[in-house]
Amino acid sequence: MAIMTNRDLYEILGVSKNASSDQIKKAFRNKARHLHPDNMDSGDEAAFKELAAAYEVLSDDNKRSLYDRYGHEGLSGGMGGFDGVDLGAFADLSEIFSQFFGGTVRGGRRSTVERGSDLKVELHLDFLEAVFGVKKTITIKRLENCTACSGTGAAAGHTPVKCVTCAGVGQIRQATSTFLGQFTQIITCPNCQGEGTRVEKPCTGCKGRAQVRKSCEIELNIPAGIDSGLRLRVPNAGDYGKRNGPPGDVYVVVSVEEHQDFIREGTTIHVRQPVSFSQAALGCEILVPSVEGAKTLKIPAGTQTGTVLVMKELGVPNLNSPTVRGDQLVHVIVETPTKLSAVERRLLEQLADLRGDKMNLEKEEKAPTPEKSEAPKHKSLKNKKQKDPSIIDKLADVFRTRDDSDSSSEK
Ligand SMILES: [Zn+2]
Ligand SMILES: [Zn+2]
């Protein structure tokens, strides 16, 4: 990006000569947002380019010190510094623009056509929509050709004319004399801003920009098995290209809501299923929630807490081959009864008696620990399965919240 200004660079950014790099960055961001050509209210392409040029210098320590010492002449080549496009600075600029505007600034030489910017849209899906896929209509705001002027930028009765300064090329050679001698630079034509044409009387609909931002609806077929963080590309749905250039794309970034019953791990679905002490001991049939509604599951007699039972093909369809489905894993939690009625207590005591369960230690059997013995550690899932700590932590978390809500609802 060649320097296209004779104004003081600090003044352009509105910062003092000893501003920190953070202050410079901040000032640039504020002004760039205001002046960016896509901003319909306050956009100003010429001022924006001047601002970008000023920032390119002042955000680079080497260039800034050259400028501080020699002014504009220090930057116009020959100082062992730079000339023309500086890729490092440009990468930084593009990054900043993509943060603000969803697109990127394209550097280098202008071609006659320009591809439109890509647009990014976030899409929230609920859990089941992501599992089974869904049709969605999203609204985007993209640059389209202005209908008032048919994309020419000129008011009715006027047509854009070839720029006299650059003869329609968009760039001119400029000789600069410095104390080191004469240098020739190729710079963007200041008369037409590189367009190659001039609009005598601009269209009022688009302020001569030939494009306007319009709302547009896009229909999306979200495939079954999509997951948080995945991106869908909708080709050619982004900003229209300038001068009939090809359109950009739309990227849809998906985020999926959590579900109160299900925890997803790829194509596997985990479910926590509490059963009572007697159900686990005797075996039983229960209804377990699944993404296809409640399904019958046989709990075998003697099931221990933490047992994982598999319900085949009740998981998430594989994104790439939807006929292949994951399984649902049921984590059985045996609940020890807490509030016992007198009858229940008596029955349990009888059971303990029958099984010869020892309730108290004889004096000589007790371990010689003076302190209170620790409560026995609950054999939780955490200890049993260490396959994937993240999913186990997630499960543990859900169990905890579930337990909390269970106990609070009892009150
Ligand atoms: Zn020109
Ligand atoms: Zn127009």
XYZ file of C-alpha atoms and ligand atoms in Angstrom:
413
model
C 0.000 0.000 0.000
C 1.702 3.102 -1.144
C 1.428 6.213 0.924
C -1.162 8.451 -0.658
C -1.123 11.418 1.596
C 0.904 14.435 2.539
C -0.899 14.952 5.815
C 0.713 14.252 9.128
C 0.169 10.557 9.882
C -0.399 11.105 13.602
C -3.008 13.693 12.778
C -4.807 11.272 10.446
C -5.108 8.749 13.262
C -5.842 11.483 15.788
C -3.122 10.433 18.219
C -0.168 12.239 19.747
C 3.427 11.764 18.568
C 4.274 9.639 21.592
C 1.168 7.428 21.486
C 1.724 3.794 22.444
C 1.214 1.056 19.868
C -1.970 0.068 21.705
C -3.333 3.594 21.463
C -2.525 3.656 17.762
C -4.232 0.332 17.196
C -7.299 1.447 19.103
C -7.536 4.770 17.277
C -7.227 2.965 13.968
C -9.946 0.467 14.814
C -12.371 3.183 15.830
C -11.771 5.271 12.762
C -11.661 2.290 10.385
C -15.075 1.161 11.515
C -16.389 4.650 10.879
C -14.772 5.211 7.500
C -14.913 1.731 5.975
C -16.600 1.915 2.553
C -19.094 -0.743 3.607
C -20.418 1.578 6.261
C -23.397 3.159 4.539
C -23.668 6.142 6.891
C -20.133 7.377 7.245
C -18.046 5.342 4.807
C -15.455 7.274 2.827
C -13.137 5.264 0.665
C -10.496 7.921 0.126
C -10.283 8.812 3.798
C -10.249 5.129 4.646
C -7.283 4.439 2.398
C -5.434 7.382 3.869
C -6.143 6.034 7.333
C -4.955 2.540 6.379
C -1.762 3.984 4.920
C -1.105 5.969 8.090
C -1.723 2.913 10.223
C 0.529 0.774 8.102
C 3.415 3.058 8.938
C 2.693 3.850 12.569
C 1.941 0.235 13.518
C 5.366 -0.835 12.326
C 8.209 0.180 14.637
C 10.792 0.449 11.847
C 8.619 2.520 9.561
C 7.428 4.650 12.423
C 10.961 5.551 13.417
C 11.856 6.332 9.794
C 8.808 8.571 9.607
C 9.623 10.206 12.923
C 13.124 11.034 11.750
C 12.603 11.913 8.089
C 8.882 12.472 7.598
C 7.183 11.275 4.432
C 10.472 11.242 2.558
C 11.793 8.628 4.920
C 9.098 6.297 3.666
C 9.302 6.816 -0.057
C 11.930 4.192 -0.706
C 15.681 4.356 -0.784
C 16.078 4.376 2.969
C 16.702 0.641 2.953
C 13.186 0.518 4.202
C 10.303 -0.537 2.082
C 8.471 0.340 -1.032
C 5.126 -0.675 -2.392
C 3.175 -3.411 -0.712
C 4.425 -4.708 2.563
C 3.048 -8.174 3.106
C 3.618 -8.252 6.846
C 1.627 -5.136 7.436
C -1.005 -6.331 5.070
C -1.570 -9.608 6.836
C -2.153 -7.644 9.996
C -4.634 -5.342 8.282
C -6.601 -8.213 6.781
C -6.846 -9.825 10.156
C -8.278 -6.687 11.684
C -10.768 -6.283 8.881
C -11.990 -9.812 9.029
C -12.695 -9.260 12.718
C -14.778 -6.196 11.993
C -16.453 -6.847 8.724
C -16.444 -10.582 8.261
C -14.500 -10.235 5.072
C -10.958 -9.489 4.156
C -9.211 -6.643 2.521
C -7.473 -7.732 -0.602
C -4.062 -6.376 -1.274
C -1.796 -6.172 -4.214
C -2.543 -4.920 -7.633
C -6.091 -4.113 -8.547
C -7.662 -6.269 -11.184
C -10.613 -5.053 -13.166
C -12.994 -7.417 -11.383
C -12.969 -8.148 -7.691
C -14.375 -11.171 -5.919
C -17.007 -10.294 -3.311
C -16.266 -10.811 0.376
C -17.097 -13.998 2.245
C -19.641 -13.575 5.009
C -19.790 -15.441 8.302
C -23.065 -16.258 10.042
C -23.622 -18.027 13.335
C -26.411 -20.554 13.580
C -27.755 -22.036 16.819
C -29.410 -25.427 16.673
C -31.129 -27.356 19.396
C -29.813 -30.796 20.231
C -32.328 -32.823 18.229
C -32.064 -30.545 15.168
C -28.357 -31.309 15.074
C -28.948 -35.049 15.490
C -31.564 -35.400 12.768
C -30.771 -32.464 10.495
C -33.171 -29.618 9.770
C -34.144 -27.059 7.165
C -33.404 -23.496 8.253
C -33.849 -20.107 6.687
C -31.243 -17.545 7.675
C -31.108 -13.855 6.872
C -27.837 -12.315 5.799
C -26.932 -8.775 4.800
C -24.816 -8.744 1.711
C -23.596 -6.270 -0.861
C -25.609 -6.468 -4.050
C -25.542 -4.375 -7.186
C -27.507 -1.158 -6.732
C -30.750 -1.442 -8.687
C -31.217 2.340 -8.980
C -28.135 2.685 -11.193
C -27.860 -0.936 -12.428
C -24.556 -1.239 -10.652
C -22.805 1.618 -12.423
C -22.743 4.046 -9.510
C -23.861 6.898 -11.775
C -27.065 8.896 -11.419
C -29.805 8.449 -14.017
C -28.772 9.970 -17.351
C -25.097 9.729 -16.520
C -22.617 6.971 -17.289
C -19.211 6.517 -15.732
C -16.484 7.986 -17.913
C -12.890 6.895 -18.304
C -10.642 8.566 -15.743
C -8.443 11.155 -17.428
C -5.705 11.028 -14.818
C -4.839 7.350 -15.313
C -6.451 6.750 -18.707
C -8.605 4.028 -17.178
C -5.733 1.987 -15.728
C -6.418 2.768 -12.087
C -2.771 3.350 -11.255
C -0.288 6.096 -12.031
C 3.454 6.503 -11.832
C 4.554 9.167 -9.455
C 7.996 10.645 -9.212
C 9.075 11.623 -5.732
C 12.216 13.541 -5.063
C 13.926 12.842 -1.789
C 17.267 13.998 -0.468
C 18.620 10.721 -1.831
C 17.407 11.396 -5.348
C 14.360 10.754 -7.510
C 12.206 7.717 -7.110
C 9.321 6.511 -9.209
C 6.444 4.763 -7.575
C 3.309 3.186 -8.896
C 0.413 4.409 -6.830
C -3.334 4.031 -6.899
C -4.849 6.767 -9.033
C -6.032 9.482 -6.629
C -8.626 10.741 -9.084
C -10.617 7.509 -9.436
C -9.366 5.572 -6.402
C -8.186 2.853 -8.754
C -11.541 2.286 -10.367
C -10.346 3.494 -13.774
C -13.617 5.331 -14.255
C -15.123 8.426 -12.717
C -18.746 9.045 -11.978
C -19.592 12.681 -12.654
C -22.856 12.619 -10.794
C -23.105 9.748 -8.295
C -26.267 7.682 -7.869
C -28.038 8.764 -4.706
C -29.131 5.193 -3.932
C -25.580 3.910 -3.418
C -23.603 7.168 -3.127
C -21.746 6.174 -6.279
C -20.498 2.898 -4.841
C -22.547 0.787 -7.287
C -23.395 -1.621 -4.470
C -25.774 -1.551 -1.527
C -26.161 -3.854 1.445
C -29.422 -5.766 1.316
C -31.131 -8.358 3.476
C -31.357 -11.708 1.821
C -32.808 -15.037 2.927
C -30.913 -18.256 2.395
C -32.406 -21.719 2.765
C -30.111 -24.210 4.431
C -30.337 -27.969 4.550
C -28.525 -28.797 7.766
C -27.317 -32.404 7.503
C -28.020 -34.943 10.259
C -25.101 -35.405 12.628
C -23.779 -31.853 12.497
C -21.958 -30.735 15.622
C -20.838 -27.546 17.367
C -17.954 -25.751 15.713
C -18.521 -27.202 12.244
C -18.782 -24.800 9.331
C -21.098 -25.076 6.369
C -20.104 -23.267 3.211
C -22.797 -21.847 0.969
C -20.949 -21.106 -2.265
C -21.552 -17.810 -4.039
C -24.051 -16.518 -1.475
C -21.763 -13.790 -0.091
C -21.166 -10.208 -1.216
C -21.429 -9.602 -4.942
C -18.124 -8.890 -6.607
C -17.270 -5.371 -7.692
C -17.398 -4.662 -11.420
C -19.270 -7.957 -11.970
C -16.626 -9.981 -10.180
C -17.609 -13.363 -8.730
C -19.536 -13.366 -5.433
C -18.004 -14.462 -2.136
C -19.228 -17.404 -0.078
C -21.258 -17.591 3.128
C -19.857 -19.602 6.017
C -22.393 -20.839 8.551
C -20.779 -21.625 11.903
C -22.917 -24.054 13.879
C -23.354 -24.185 17.633
C -25.528 -26.829 19.255
C -27.460 -26.420 22.514
C -26.889 -28.905 25.303
C -29.690 -31.286 26.226
C -30.895 -32.045 29.730
C -31.051 -35.822 29.175
C -28.384 -36.480 26.566
C -24.682 -35.879 26.352
C -23.189 -36.195 22.924
C -19.716 -37.503 22.183
C -19.308 -37.662 18.422
C -21.976 -40.116 17.283
C -22.387 -41.638 20.752
C -25.078 -40.431 23.138
C -24.660 -40.894 26.877
C -27.655 -41.110 29.204
C -27.718 -41.345 32.946
C -30.333 -43.785 34.203
C -31.088 -44.074 37.923
C -32.559 -47.375 39.159
C -33.564 -48.331 42.633
C -31.616 -50.689 44.832
C -34.263 -53.417 44.442
C -34.579 -52.916 40.666
C -30.840 -53.372 40.303
C -30.747 -56.431 42.552
C -33.795 -58.188 41.083
C -33.519 -57.013 37.470
C -36.325 -55.146 35.757
C -37.609 -53.422 32.653
C -37.536 -49.637 32.473
C -38.187 -46.832 30.003
C -35.056 -44.894 29.016
C -35.178 -41.588 27.125
C -33.639 -41.646 23.656
C -33.581 -39.201 20.759
C -36.350 -41.347 19.265
C -38.492 -41.151 22.395
C -38.606 -43.452 25.426
C -37.399 -47.021 24.746
C -37.635 -50.187 26.836
C -34.416 -51.421 28.412
C -33.826 -54.605 30.408
C -31.747 -54.123 33.532
C -30.212 -57.517 34.347
C -30.449 -58.825 37.911
C -27.430 -57.889 39.984
C -26.548 -54.764 37.991
C -23.932 -52.638 39.736
C -23.903 -48.874 39.767
C -21.723 -47.503 36.959
C -22.632 -50.352 34.631
C -22.863 -49.188 31.041
C -25.600 -50.767 28.923
C -25.589 -50.324 25.158
C -28.696 -49.412 23.179
C -27.625 -50.107 19.616
C -28.055 -47.463 16.919
C -29.892 -44.933 19.044
C -27.022 -42.469 18.816
C -26.231 -39.761 16.270
C -26.120 -40.454 12.513
C -22.679 -40.222 10.971
C -22.389 -36.859 9.231
C -20.789 -38.374 6.140
C -22.913 -41.517 5.904
C -26.226 -40.856 7.674
C -27.373 -44.465 7.509
C -24.606 -45.357 9.955
C -25.616 -44.474 13.489
C -23.785 -44.396 16.790
C -25.076 -46.111 19.929
C -26.656 -44.808 23.078
C -24.742 -45.712 26.216
C -26.828 -45.955 29.383
C -24.919 -45.326 32.587
C -26.819 -47.101 35.342
C -26.810 -45.392 38.710
C -28.052 -47.537 41.583
C -29.670 -45.273 44.105
C -29.347 -46.229 47.722
C -32.577 -45.445 49.559
C -32.167 -42.554 51.953
C -35.492 -41.964 53.699
C -36.704 -45.285 55.089
C -40.166 -45.879 56.487
C -40.388 -48.081 59.555
C -41.549 -51.037 57.438
C -38.763 -50.582 54.911
C -36.199 -50.366 57.657
C -37.481 -53.564 59.236
C -37.360 -55.380 55.870
C -33.833 -54.215 55.170
C -32.746 -55.277 58.638
C -34.276 -58.679 57.978
C -32.435 -58.862 54.661
C -29.160 -57.909 56.298
C -29.767 -60.523 58.963
C -30.531 -63.157 56.331
C -27.401 -62.371 54.379
C -25.311 -62.212 57.490
C -24.297 -58.627 56.803
C -22.223 -57.342 59.661
C -23.339 -53.933 60.855
C -20.868 -53.323 63.696
C -17.324 -54.396 64.386
C -16.338 -56.226 67.523
C -14.097 -54.142 69.728
C -10.946 -56.124 68.899
C -11.643 -55.924 65.157
C -11.547 -52.147 65.024
C -8.467 -50.592 63.461
C -6.441 -48.562 65.946
C -7.144 -45.193 64.361
C -7.959 -42.551 66.926
C -9.461 -40.235 64.369
C -12.785 -40.570 62.668
C -12.543 -43.023 59.798
C -13.139 -41.559 56.408
C -16.456 -42.058 54.789
C -16.197 -44.758 52.142
C -15.492 -43.274 48.751
C -18.427 -43.475 46.412
C -17.636 -45.731 43.517
C -18.506 -43.233 40.899
C -18.176 -43.272 37.154
C -15.129 -41.141 37.553
C -13.197 -44.022 39.078
C -14.630 -46.685 36.856
C -14.135 -45.358 33.385
C -11.176 -43.235 32.496
C -11.557 -43.425 28.746
C -12.212 -39.787 28.122
C -11.964 -37.515 31.118
C -13.806 -34.675 29.424
C -16.965 -36.634 28.755
C -16.796 -38.234 32.189
C -16.434 -34.824 33.781
C -19.382 -33.677 31.741
C -21.430 -36.648 32.889
C -20.408 -36.081 36.474
C -21.439 -32.452 36.145
C -24.821 -33.363 34.782
C -25.349 -35.890 37.522
C -24.527 -33.303 40.081
C -26.949 -30.739 38.709
C -29.573 -33.404 38.307
C -29.105 -34.501 41.917
C -29.279 -30.900 43.051
C -32.502 -30.256 41.223
C -33.923 -33.565 42.452
C -33.265 -32.702 46.059
C -34.498 -29.141 45.706
C -37.733 -30.327 44.135
C -38.318 -32.542 47.149
C -38.359 -29.578 49.465
Zn -7.856 7.207 -12.429
Zn -26.638 3.236 -7.348
